[in-house]
Amino acid sequence: MQIDYYFATVSPYTYLAGTRLEEIAAKHGATINYKPLDVIALFARTGGIAPKERHESRKVYRLQEMRRQAAKVGLPMNLNPAHWPTNPAPASYAIIAAMKDGSGDLGQLVHAVTRACWAEERDIAQDDVIADCLEAAGFDRSLVNADMLEGAEIYTRNLEDAVAAGAFGAPFYITDDDERFWGQDRLDDLDAHLAQRD
């Protein structure tokens, strides 16, 4: 079983997923294809609206929901982080380089990057922050600037793959039998679906 995991390094809901996807995949013997992408570009391609452009009622609800979801999973969260929005590409390129390298824990890396933004008030567009996240997840700090051209190409391709596959937000999980799950609050449903296939 395989799961295509579309996520954004600046997404609060990617952060709130923690490492539950990795736990679920391990339980069912599934592999995860990590696909970082530009979620604002994905919104534009699939009928979504960037957070800053949403109606005020949606903005208020988003913040309330983030607070509730953070409490539910026991993760600290700053609803208005100092470095958001920021450029999501550098951290995404580093994650892509780490995927190719394979020496550390990708789930921990994604969580470290998103935690840096949403709980630690750090700018994940900065090389030193990305390098710290790489190191914390068992990767070499030098991957922060490794294969950036290839990273940019894959990052762009991930967006196209997401649109073609039917993803329209982040995190978004698509199984190899084309079951689609949007949001970290659907991980239990993903777990149940994989259990039916065990």
XYZ file of N, CA, C and O in Angstrom:
792
model
N 0.843 -1.191 0.000
C 0.000 0.000 0.000
C 0.880 1.243 0.000
O 1.907 1.286 0.669
N 0.445 2.235 -0.735
C 1.186 3.490 -0.815
C 0.256 4.674 -0.553
O -0.924 4.639 -0.884
N 0.835 5.707 0.022
C 0.101 6.938 0.289
C 0.880 8.100 -0.308
O 2.050 8.312 0.036
N 0.269 8.818 -1.229
C 0.856 10.065 -1.711
C 0.460 11.159 -0.732
O -0.736 11.393 -0.497
N 1.453 11.793 -0.157
C 1.246 12.769 0.916
C 1.600 14.160 0.395
O 2.769 14.517 0.280
N 0.569 14.913 0.058
C 0.750 16.290 -0.406
C 0.667 17.213 0.811
O -0.332 17.192 1.540
N 1.702 18.010 1.011
C 1.743 18.868 2.194
C 2.476 20.158 1.885
O 3.150 20.280 0.859
N 2.331 21.124 2.783
C 3.001 22.412 2.619
C 3.765 22.738 3.897
O 3.238 22.569 5.001
N 4.969 23.224 3.732
C 5.806 23.520 4.899
C 5.278 24.699 5.709
O 5.661 24.870 6.860
N 4.401 25.511 5.110
C 3.824 26.645 5.841
C 2.398 26.363 6.316
O 1.740 27.252 6.860
N 1.921 25.152 6.144
C 0.541 24.812 6.496
C 0.391 24.511 7.981
O 1.064 23.622 8.508
N -0.520 25.208 8.673
C -0.741 24.903 10.086
C -1.300 23.502 10.279
O -1.011 22.836 11.275
N -2.070 23.034 9.317
C -2.681 21.720 9.470
C -1.685 20.605 9.182
O -1.811 19.511 9.739
N -0.691 20.879 8.338
C 0.409 19.922 8.191
C 1.140 19.789 9.524
O 1.478 18.682 9.958
N 1.358 20.918 10.202
C 1.984 20.872 11.530
C 1.137 20.061 12.504
O 1.642 19.203 13.236
N -0.165 20.306 12.510
C -1.048 19.640 13.468
C -1.175 18.138 13.219
O -1.612 17.405 14.103
N -0.784 17.677 12.023
C -0.777 16.238 11.755
C 0.294 15.527 12.566
O 0.217 14.313 12.781
N 1.294 16.291 13.038
C 2.378 15.675 13.796
C 3.042 14.583 12.984
O 3.331 14.761 11.795
N 3.265 13.440 13.610
C 3.828 12.288 12.908
C 2.820 11.126 12.898
O 3.203 9.962 12.818
N 1.540 11.475 12.969
C 0.509 10.425 12.995
C 0.438 9.658 11.674
O 0.147 8.456 11.667
N 0.682 10.340 10.552
C 0.676 9.619 9.279
C 1.716 8.510 9.284
O 1.442 7.378 8.850
N 2.898 8.832 9.765
C 3.984 7.844 9.794
C 3.624 6.658 10.691
O 3.924 5.499 10.372
N 2.960 6.928 11.822
C 2.531 5.855 12.721
C 1.496 4.959 12.045
O 1.546 3.722 12.157
N 0.550 5.578 11.342
C -0.495 4.824 10.647
C 0.109 3.990 9.531
O -0.220 2.805 9.361
N 1.006 4.588 8.760
C 1.637 3.859 7.658
C 2.429 2.660 8.184
O 2.351 1.558 7.618
N 3.158 2.851 9.267
C 3.947 1.762 9.844
C 3.042 0.622 10.320
O 3.350 -0.563 10.123
N 1.917 0.982 10.912
C 0.975 -0.021 11.423
C 0.446 -0.921 10.311
O 0.228 -2.109 10.515
N 0.267 -0.352 9.128
C -0.329 -1.101 8.023
C 0.681 -1.520 6.960
O 0.300 -2.068 5.919
N 1.961 -1.245 7.192
C 2.980 -1.612 6.221
C 2.903 -0.813 4.935
O 3.299 -1.282 3.862
N 2.389 0.412 5.021
C 2.265 1.272 3.844
C 3.502 2.152 3.697
O 4.155 2.493 4.685
N 3.800 2.522 2.464
C 4.890 3.461 2.211
C 4.297 4.841 1.924
O 3.168 4.963 1.439
N 5.074 5.866 2.241
C 4.630 7.251 2.072
C 5.480 7.915 1.001
O 6.715 7.879 1.065
N 4.821 8.513 0.021
C 5.502 9.326 -0.977
C 5.317 10.796 -0.573
O 4.222 11.340 -0.719
N 6.363 11.386 -0.059
C 6.295 12.773 0.421
C 6.323 13.731 -0.771
O 7.228 13.665 -1.604
N 5.328 14.637 -0.832
C 5.211 15.541 -1.975
C 4.955 16.976 -1.493
O 3.815 17.456 -1.531
N 6.008 17.663 -1.050
C 5.827 19.062 -0.658
C 5.454 19.910 -1.860
O 5.943 19.680 -2.972
N 4.566 20.886 -1.622
C 4.113 21.732 -2.726
C 3.756 23.128 -2.221
O 3.712 23.382 -1.022
N 3.502 24.003 -3.180
C 3.076 25.374 -2.894
C 1.558 25.368 -2.756
O 0.830 25.302 -3.747
N 1.067 25.422 -1.522
C -0.369 25.266 -1.290
C -1.169 26.472 -1.791
O -2.315 26.318 -2.232
N -0.574 27.661 -1.781
C -1.292 28.829 -2.301
C -1.495 28.687 -3.810
O -2.565 28.995 -4.337
N -0.478 28.175 -4.494
C -0.624 27.900 -5.931
C -1.659 26.809 -6.160
O -2.429 26.863 -7.124
N -1.713 25.821 -5.267
C -2.708 24.760 -5.381
C -4.118 25.320 -5.213
O -5.034 24.954 -5.954
N -4.297 26.210 -4.240
C -5.605 26.863 -4.073
C -6.012 27.556 -5.370
O -7.152 27.436 -5.830
N -5.075 28.304 -5.939
C -5.373 29.069 -7.154
C -5.774 28.160 -8.311
O -6.612 28.522 -9.134
N -5.189 26.976 -8.346
C -5.471 26.037 -9.443
C -6.758 25.253 -9.236
O -7.295 24.685 -10.182
N -7.238 25.164 -7.997
C -8.346 24.247 -7.699
C -9.540 24.932 -7.037
O -10.378 24.266 -6.419
N -9.622 26.247 -7.139
C -10.808 26.937 -6.640
C -10.758 27.365 -5.194
O -11.770 27.813 -4.649
N -9.606 27.250 -4.559
C -9.477 27.694 -3.175
C -9.114 29.167 -3.100
O -8.832 29.809 -4.115
N -9.115 29.691 -1.890
C -8.793 31.100 -1.660
C -7.702 31.175 -0.598
O -7.799 30.519 0.441
N -6.682 31.978 -0.851
C -5.606 32.162 0.125
C -6.181 32.720 1.430
O -7.132 33.514 1.396
N -5.639 32.325 2.591
C -6.185 32.776 3.874
C -6.380 34.282 3.978
O -7.412 34.746 4.474
N -5.428 35.067 3.501
C -5.523 36.523 3.645
C -6.661 37.123 2.820
O -7.102 38.239 3.080
N -7.138 36.389 1.813
C -8.186 36.900 0.930
C -9.578 36.395 1.301
O -10.568 36.754 0.652
N -9.678 35.592 2.353
C -10.965 35.019 2.730
C -11.824 36.038 3.471
O -11.325 37.011 4.040
N -13.101 35.774 3.477
C -14.052 36.608 4.216
C -13.685 36.597 5.698
O -13.137 35.621 6.212
N -13.995 37.679 6.391
C -13.630 37.805 7.800
C -14.181 36.661 8.647
O -13.516 36.177 9.560
N -15.394 36.213 8.357
C -15.972 35.113 9.141
C -15.150 33.837 8.986
O -14.980 33.076 9.945
N -14.608 33.620 7.795
C -13.759 32.444 7.576
C -12.413 32.589 8.302
O -11.869 31.613 8.818
N -11.887 33.794 8.330
C -10.627 34.029 9.043
C -10.784 33.751 10.533
O -9.926 33.129 11.165
N -11.882 34.234 11.108
C -12.141 34.016 12.533
C -12.298 32.526 12.823
O -11.713 31.986 13.772
N -13.074 31.856 11.988
C -13.304 30.421 12.197
C -11.999 29.640 12.075
O -11.744 28.722 12.863
N -11.172 29.993 11.094
C -9.887 29.306 10.897
C -9.045 29.355 12.163
O -8.484 28.346 12.594
N -8.953 30.533 12.786
C -8.145 30.666 13.995
C -8.742 29.866 15.151
O -8.016 29.238 15.932
N -10.066 29.884 15.275
C -10.693 29.097 16.334
C -10.436 27.609 16.130
O -10.131 26.880 17.080
N -10.562 27.164 14.892
C -10.362 25.758 14.586
C -8.908 25.337 14.814
O -8.643 24.248 15.338
N -7.969 26.184 14.445
C -6.567 25.881 14.703
C -6.318 25.737 16.201
O -5.632 24.806 16.636
N -6.880 26.637 16.992
C -6.725 26.562 18.454
C -7.306 25.263 18.997
O -6.680 24.571 19.807
N -8.504 24.922 18.559
C -9.156 23.697 19.044
C -8.387 22.450 18.634
O -8.200 21.521 19.431
N -7.946 22.411 17.363
C -7.231 21.230 16.874
C -5.881 21.067 17.574
O -5.458 19.939 17.855
N -5.210 22.176 17.842
C -3.927 22.105 18.560
C -4.135 21.537 19.961
O -3.365 20.689 20.435
N -5.184 21.993 20.638
C -5.489 21.483 21.978
C -5.833 19.996 21.926
O -5.434 19.213 22.793
N -6.549 19.619 20.902
C -6.995 18.227 20.750
C -5.823 17.265 20.639
O -5.863 16.149 21.186
N -4.780 17.685 19.913
C -3.628 16.789 19.716
C -2.457 17.127 20.642
O -1.405 16.502 20.572
N -2.646 18.124 21.517
C -1.627 18.448 22.505
C -0.361 19.066 21.952
O 0.731 18.828 22.467
N -0.502 19.880 20.903
C 0.669 20.547 20.335
C 0.600 22.042 20.612
O -0.463 22.657 20.459
N 1.729 22.638 21.003
C 1.749 24.090 21.184
C 1.611 24.776 19.834
O 2.089 24.259 18.815
N 0.940 25.921 19.820
C 0.733 26.591 18.541
C 0.538 28.079 18.734
O -0.227 28.501 19.608
N 1.246 28.862 17.908
C 1.040 30.303 17.859
C 0.121 30.567 16.677
O 0.484 30.288 15.531
N -1.050 31.102 16.933
C -2.025 31.299 15.861
C -1.610 32.385 14.877
O -2.086 32.412 13.745
N -0.733 33.281 15.309
C -0.240 34.353 14.438
C 1.288 34.385 14.490
O 1.880 35.276 15.100
N 1.938 33.408 13.879
C 3.396 33.319 13.991
C 4.105 34.502 13.338
O 3.620 35.082 12.361
N 5.249 34.830 13.906
C 6.008 36.001 13.462
C 6.482 35.873 12.019
O 6.625 36.878 11.324
N 6.730 34.648 11.576
C 7.309 34.438 10.240
C 6.355 33.640 9.357
O 6.722 32.608 8.780
N 5.137 34.137 9.266
C 4.141 33.533 8.386
C 3.272 34.630 7.813
O 2.831 35.516 8.558
N 3.030 34.637 6.508
C 3.602 33.669 5.566
C 5.069 33.952 5.275
O 5.537 35.071 5.466
N 5.757 32.939 4.846
C 7.150 33.054 4.428
C 7.321 32.186 3.188
O 6.396 31.483 2.795
N 8.484 32.229 2.596
C 8.742 31.450 1.384
C 8.827 29.958 1.741
O 9.751 29.553 2.443
N 7.901 29.143 1.244
C 7.915 27.723 1.601
C 8.908 26.895 0.791
O 9.180 25.748 1.137
N 9.448 27.470 -0.273
C 10.262 26.676 -1.199
C 11.578 26.161 -0.605
O 11.896 24.976 -0.776
N 12.395 26.996 0.085
C 13.681 26.475 0.556
C 13.562 25.240 1.445
O 14.308 24.262 1.272
N 12.628 25.259 2.382
C 12.451 24.092 3.253
C 11.944 22.901 2.452
O 12.323 21.752 2.714
N 11.101 23.169 1.470
C 10.584 22.084 0.617
C 11.706 21.448 -0.189
O 11.768 20.216 -0.327
N 12.595 22.274 -0.728
C 13.739 21.735 -1.479
C 14.610 20.859 -0.576
O 15.102 19.807 -1.001
N 14.802 21.305 0.666
C 15.624 20.533 1.602
C 14.967 19.190 1.920
O 15.644 18.164 2.042
N 13.642 19.192 2.058
C 12.933 17.931 2.307
C 13.091 17.003 1.119
O 13.313 15.787 1.276
N 13.018 17.539 -0.080
C 13.206 16.731 -1.291
C 14.622 16.160 -1.332
O 14.821 14.982 -1.660
N 15.616 16.963 -0.971
C 16.999 16.467 -0.910
C 17.139 15.383 0.150
O 17.838 14.380 -0.043
N 16.449 15.562 1.273
C 16.501 14.566 2.351
C 15.848 13.250 1.917
O 16.308 12.168 2.289
N 14.793 13.346 1.122
C 14.154 12.134 0.597
C 15.157 11.332 -0.220
O 15.235 10.104 -0.091
N 15.893 12.020 -1.051
C 16.889 11.351 -1.903
C 18.027 10.792 -1.052
O 18.527 9.692 -1.313
N 18.410 11.541 -0.013
C 19.505 11.117 0.854
C 19.134 9.882 1.665
O 19.908 8.935 1.770
N 17.960 9.908 2.260
C 17.432 8.735 2.960
C 18.054 8.357 4.286
O 17.760 7.288 4.818
N 18.879 9.214 4.857
C 19.595 8.811 6.071
C 18.850 9.098 7.369
O 19.166 8.529 8.406
N 17.857 9.986 7.315
C 17.166 10.357 8.550
C 15.700 9.988 8.525
O 15.277 9.078 7.809
N 14.913 10.698 9.320
C 13.486 10.428 9.489
C 12.684 11.547 8.822
O 12.627 12.674 9.336
N 12.068 11.236 7.691
C 11.347 12.266 6.928
C 10.146 12.807 7.687
O 9.864 14.008 7.640
N 9.436 11.957 8.374
C 8.296 12.416 9.160
C 8.716 13.411 10.218
O 8.061 14.452 10.422
N 9.804 13.115 10.885
C 10.325 14.030 11.902
C 10.796 15.332 11.279
O 10.643 16.406 11.867
N 11.345 15.252 10.076
C 11.819 16.458 9.393
C 10.656 17.378 9.039
O 10.707 18.590 9.298
N 9.604 16.821 8.440
C 8.441 17.640 8.097
C 7.865 18.278 9.356
O 7.529 19.468 9.371
N 7.781 17.488 10.424
C 7.224 18.024 11.666
C 8.144 19.101 12.256
O 7.659 20.120 12.768
N 9.441 18.902 12.181
C 10.384 19.896 12.716
C 10.268 21.221 11.971
O 10.287 22.299 12.586
N 10.132 21.152 10.656
C 10.012 22.368 9.857
C 8.718 23.106 10.194
O 8.717 24.319 10.437
N 7.619 22.384 10.211
C 6.335 23.045 10.484
C 6.255 23.528 11.930
O 5.688 24.581 12.204
N 6.855 22.775 12.839
C 6.894 23.203 14.249
C 7.715 24.484 14.405
O 7.362 25.373 15.199
N 8.800 24.586 13.640
C 9.628 25.799 13.714
C 8.799 27.033 13.378
O 8.935 28.085 14.001
N 7.918 26.892 12.381
C 7.063 28.005 11.977
C 5.962 28.263 12.996
O 5.780 29.395 13.445
N 5.227 27.215 13.364
C 3.971 27.386 14.102
C 4.097 27.329 15.621
O 3.146 27.670 16.328
N 5.263 26.918 16.125
C 5.410 26.844 17.585
C 6.683 27.486 18.106
O 6.775 27.778 19.294
N 7.666 27.717 17.229
C 8.970 28.189 17.703
C 9.338 29.577 17.208
O 10.445 30.050 17.477
N 8.446 30.219 16.455
C 8.682 31.581 15.972
C 9.986 31.707 15.174
O 10.740 32.662 15.315
N 10.225 30.732 14.307
C 11.418 30.748 13.466
C 11.013 30.851 12.003
O 9.947 30.357 11.606
N 11.867 31.456 11.202
C 11.591 31.652 9.783
C 12.125 30.470 8.998
O 13.345 30.328 8.808
N 11.227 29.637 8.502
C 11.653 28.408 7.820
C 12.161 28.658 6.405
O 12.503 27.703 5.705
N 12.264 29.914 6.009
C 12.911 30.234 4.737
C 14.420 30.445 4.924
O 15.152 30.586 3.937
N 14.886 30.453 6.173
C 16.297 30.727 6.475
C 17.100 29.430 6.547
O 16.676 28.452 7.179
N 18.283 29.453 5.942
C 19.116 28.255 5.876
C 19.450 27.677 7.245
O 19.450 26.452 7.418
N 19.753 28.521 8.230
C 20.144 28.002 9.537
C 18.990 27.279 10.216
O 19.188 26.254 10.886
N 17.775 27.776 10.030
C 16.601 27.125 10.613
C 16.364 25.778 9.943
O 16.133 24.760 10.623
N 16.447 25.753 8.632
C 16.257 24.500 7.892
C 17.334 23.495 8.286
O 17.054 22.305 8.502
N 18.575 23.950 8.396
C 19.679 23.061 8.776
C 19.457 22.471 10.161
O 19.719 21.283 10.397
N 18.963 23.282 11.092
C 18.653 22.775 12.437
C 17.596 21.682 12.378
O 17.684 20.671 13.087
N 16.594 21.876 11.527
C 15.524 20.882 11.381
C 16.068 19.591 10.770
O 15.716 18.482 11.210
N 16.914 19.729 9.767
C 17.541 18.557 9.154
C 18.326 17.761 10.203
O 18.177 16.537 10.307
N 19.135 18.469 10.964
C 19.966 17.813 11.979
C 19.107 17.118 13.032
O 19.401 15.981 13.440
N 18.043 17.772 13.457
C 17.162 17.200 14.486
C 16.498 15.912 14.013
O 16.146 15.052 14.830
N 16.327 15.782 12.689
C 15.675 14.592 12.128
C 16.676 13.548 11.637
O 16.295 12.583 10.979
N 17.962 13.755 11.941
C 18.971 12.761 11.613
C 19.621 12.907 10.253
O 20.300 11.988 9.776
N 19.437 14.075 9.633
C 20.057 14.329 8.328
C 21.255 15.259 8.482
O 21.375 15.973 9.482
N 22.106 15.287 7.462
C 23.247 16.190 7.461
C 22.776 17.611 7.164
O 21.950 17.832 6.281
N 23.317 18.565 7.899
C 22.939 19.965 7.731
C 23.206 20.479 6.315
O 22.524 21.389 5.842
N 24.188 19.886 5.637
C 24.564 20.363 4.304
C 23.458 20.153 3.270
O 23.486 20.759 2.189
N 22.478 19.325 3.578
C 21.390 19.092 2.628
C 20.553 20.346 2.400
O 19.743 20.397 1.467
N 20.757 21.348 3.241
C 19.989 22.586 3.096
C 20.195 23.221 1.721
O 19.292 23.890 1.197
N 21.348 22.997 1.121
C 21.612 23.573 -0.201
C 21.943 22.512 -1.253
O 22.573 22.808 -2.263
N 21.500 21.296 -1.027
C 21.825 20.196 -1.949
C 20.804 20.089 -3.074
O 19.598 20.175 -2.830
N 21.281 19.920 -4.282
C 20.418 19.629 -5.447
C 19.222 20.579 -5.537
O 18.079 20.143 -5.737
N 19.474 21.874 -5.413
C 18.368 22.823 -5.382
C 17.625 22.910 -6.713
O 16.402 23.097 -6.732
N 18.336 22.744 -7.811
C 17.675 22.771 -9.110
C 16.717 21.590 -9.244
O 15.554 21.748 -9.649
N 17.191 20.418 -8.857
C 16.326 19.238 -8.886
C 15.161 19.411 -7.914
O 14.019 19.048 -8.218
N 15.444 19.990 -6.754
C 14.391 20.250 -5.780
C 13.309 21.143 -6.341
O 12.109 20.887 -6.155
N 13.717 22.182 -7.054
C 12.757 23.109 -7.651
C 11.902 22.409 -8.702
O 10.689 22.639 -8.797
N 12.531 21.526 -9.480
C 11.796 20.799 -10.518
C 10.769 19.853 -9.900
O 9.619 19.777 -10.356
N 11.162 19.135 -8.859
C 10.247 18.197 -8.212
C 9.128 18.947 -7.496
O 7.955 18.533 -7.539
N 9.474 20.049 -6.856
C 8.483 20.884 -6.165
C 7.403 21.348 -7.141
O 6.201 21.280 -6.846
N 7.817 21.783 -8.327
C 6.868 22.199 -9.362
C 6.048 21.015 -9.845
O 4.822 21.116 -10.020
N 6.700 19.879 -10.037
C 5.992 18.686 -10.510
C 4.980 18.191 -9.480
O 3.894 17.717 -9.836
N 5.308 18.335 -8.188
C 4.376 17.912 -7.138
C 3.061 18.675 -7.229
O 1.992 18.107 -6.987
N 3.140 19.959 -7.566
C 1.922 20.748 -7.729
C 1.080 20.198 -8.874
O -0.141 20.032 -8.737
N 1.725 19.903 -9.991
C 1.005 19.348 -11.133
C 0.414 17.987 -10.792
O -0.733 17.686 -11.159
N 1.179 17.168 -10.075
C 0.688 15.851 -9.663
C -0.539 15.993 -8.763
O -1.509 15.235 -8.888
N -0.485 16.968 -7.859
C -1.595 17.174 -6.924
C -2.867 17.549 -7.669
O -3.946 16.995 -7.401
N -2.748 18.477 -8.589
C -3.916 18.903 -9.368
C -4.479 17.722 -10.150
O -5.700 17.477 -10.158
N -3.596 16.960 -10.799
C -4.035 15.821 -11.603
C -4.681 14.734 -10.746
O -5.615 14.052 -11.184
N -4.200 14.587 -9.504
C -4.686 13.513 -8.631
C -5.959 13.890 -7.880
O -6.597 13.027 -7.274
N -6.306 15.172 -7.896
C -7.522 15.590 -7.212
C -7.309 16.211 -5.847
O -8.264 16.421 -5.102
N -6.078 16.532 -5.505
C -5.808 17.205 -4.230
C -6.080 18.694 -4.378
O -5.872 19.265 -5.443
N -6.545 19.327 -3.309
C -6.848 20.757 -3.375
C -6.507 21.510 -2.102
O -6.880 22.667 -1.939
N -5.803 20.875 -1.187
C -5.397 21.528 0.053
C -4.260 20.749 0.678
O -3.749 19.792 0.100
N -3.875 21.153 1.896
C -2.787 20.469 2.592
C -3.085 20.436 4.095
O -3.554 21.442 4.631
N -2.812 19.278 4.697
C -2.296 18.043 4.098
C -3.401 17.288 3.352
O -4.575 17.382 3.691
N -2.977 16.556 2.345
C -3.893 15.770 1.532
C -3.257 14.409 1.322
O -2.088 14.317 0.945
N -4.024 13.354 1.574
C -3.517 11.992 1.500
C -4.309 11.227 0.446
O -5.539 11.203 0.490
N -3.605 10.596 -0.506
C -4.264 9.814 -1.538
C -3.624 8.424 -1.572
O -2.415 8.292 -1.748
N -4.455 7.407 -1.386
C -3.950 6.040 -1.373
C -3.822 5.511 -2.797
O -4.357 6.080 -3.745
N -3.138 4.377 -2.923
C -2.914 3.809 -4.250
C -4.189 3.229 -4.851
O -4.207 2.875 -6.031
N -5.274 3.148 -4.081
C -6.574 2.773 -4.663
C -7.483 4.002 -4.782
O -8.702 3.877 -4.864
N -6.859 5.187 -4.784
C -7.512 6.458 -5.065
C -8.559 6.871 -4.031
O -9.522 7.540 -4.360
N -8.365 6.493 -2.775
C -9.165 7.077 -1.699
C -8.463 8.354 -1.273
O -7.243 8.371 -1.068
N -9.238 9.437 -1.116
C -8.665 10.756 -0.854
C -9.120 11.272 0.507
O -10.297 11.171 0.851
N -8.171 11.811 1.244
C -8.435 12.318 2.585
C -7.803 13.699 2.719
O -6.589 13.846 2.544
N -8.618 14.685 3.023
C -8.150 16.068 3.142
C -8.135 16.481 4.603
O -9.155 16.452 5.281
N -6.964 16.856 5.068
C -6.832 17.411 6.404
C -6.346 16.408 7.438
O -6.640 15.214 7.368
N -5.618 16.937 8.416
C -5.088 16.094 9.482
C -6.205 15.476 10.314
O -6.019 14.447 10.963
N -7.390 16.078 10.292
C -8.510 15.541 11.052
C -9.186 14.368 10.340
O -10.194 13.850 10.830
N -8.636 13.948 9.203
C -9.143 12.764 8.509
C -8.179 11.578 8.614
O -8.375 10.557 7.966
N -7.166 11.715 9.447
C -6.193 10.624 9.571
C -6.820 9.359 10.149
O -6.442 8.249 9.762
N -7.784 9.496 11.045
C -8.462 8.312 11.567
C -9.207 7.579 10.452
O -9.273 6.342 10.439
N -9.777 8.349 9.524
C -10.475 7.737 8.395
C -9.488 7.019 7.468
O -9.792 5.943 6.945
N -8.323 7.608 7.275
C -7.281 6.957 6.483
C -6.859 5.651 7.158
O -6.725 4.616 6.503
N -6.672 5.701 8.457
C -6.305 4.526 9.243
C -7.345 3.421 9.046
O -7.005 2.259 8.775
N -8.615 3.783 9.143
C -9.694 2.797 8.998
C -9.714 2.209 7.596
O -9.947 0.998 7.410
N -9.459 3.051 6.600
C -9.450 2.561 5.223
C -8.314 1.547 5.016
O -8.525 0.487 4.406
N -7.136 1.875 5.522
C -6.008 0.950 5.366
C -6.261 -0.344 6.126
O -5.859 -1.436 5.671
N -6.941 -0.244 7.262
C -7.246 -1.449 8.048
C -8.132 -2.405 7.262
O -7.993 -3.643 7.370
N -9.031 -1.870 6.459
C -9.907 -2.706 5.639
C -9.125 -3.457 4.568
O -9.575 -4.491 4.066
N -7.951 -2.920 4.223
C -7.135 -3.529 3.170
C -6.069 -4.480 3.720
O -5.390 -5.141 2.940
N -5.888 -4.490 5.037
C -4.846 -5.338 5.640
C -5.103 -6.820 5.365
O -6.233 -7.259 5.296
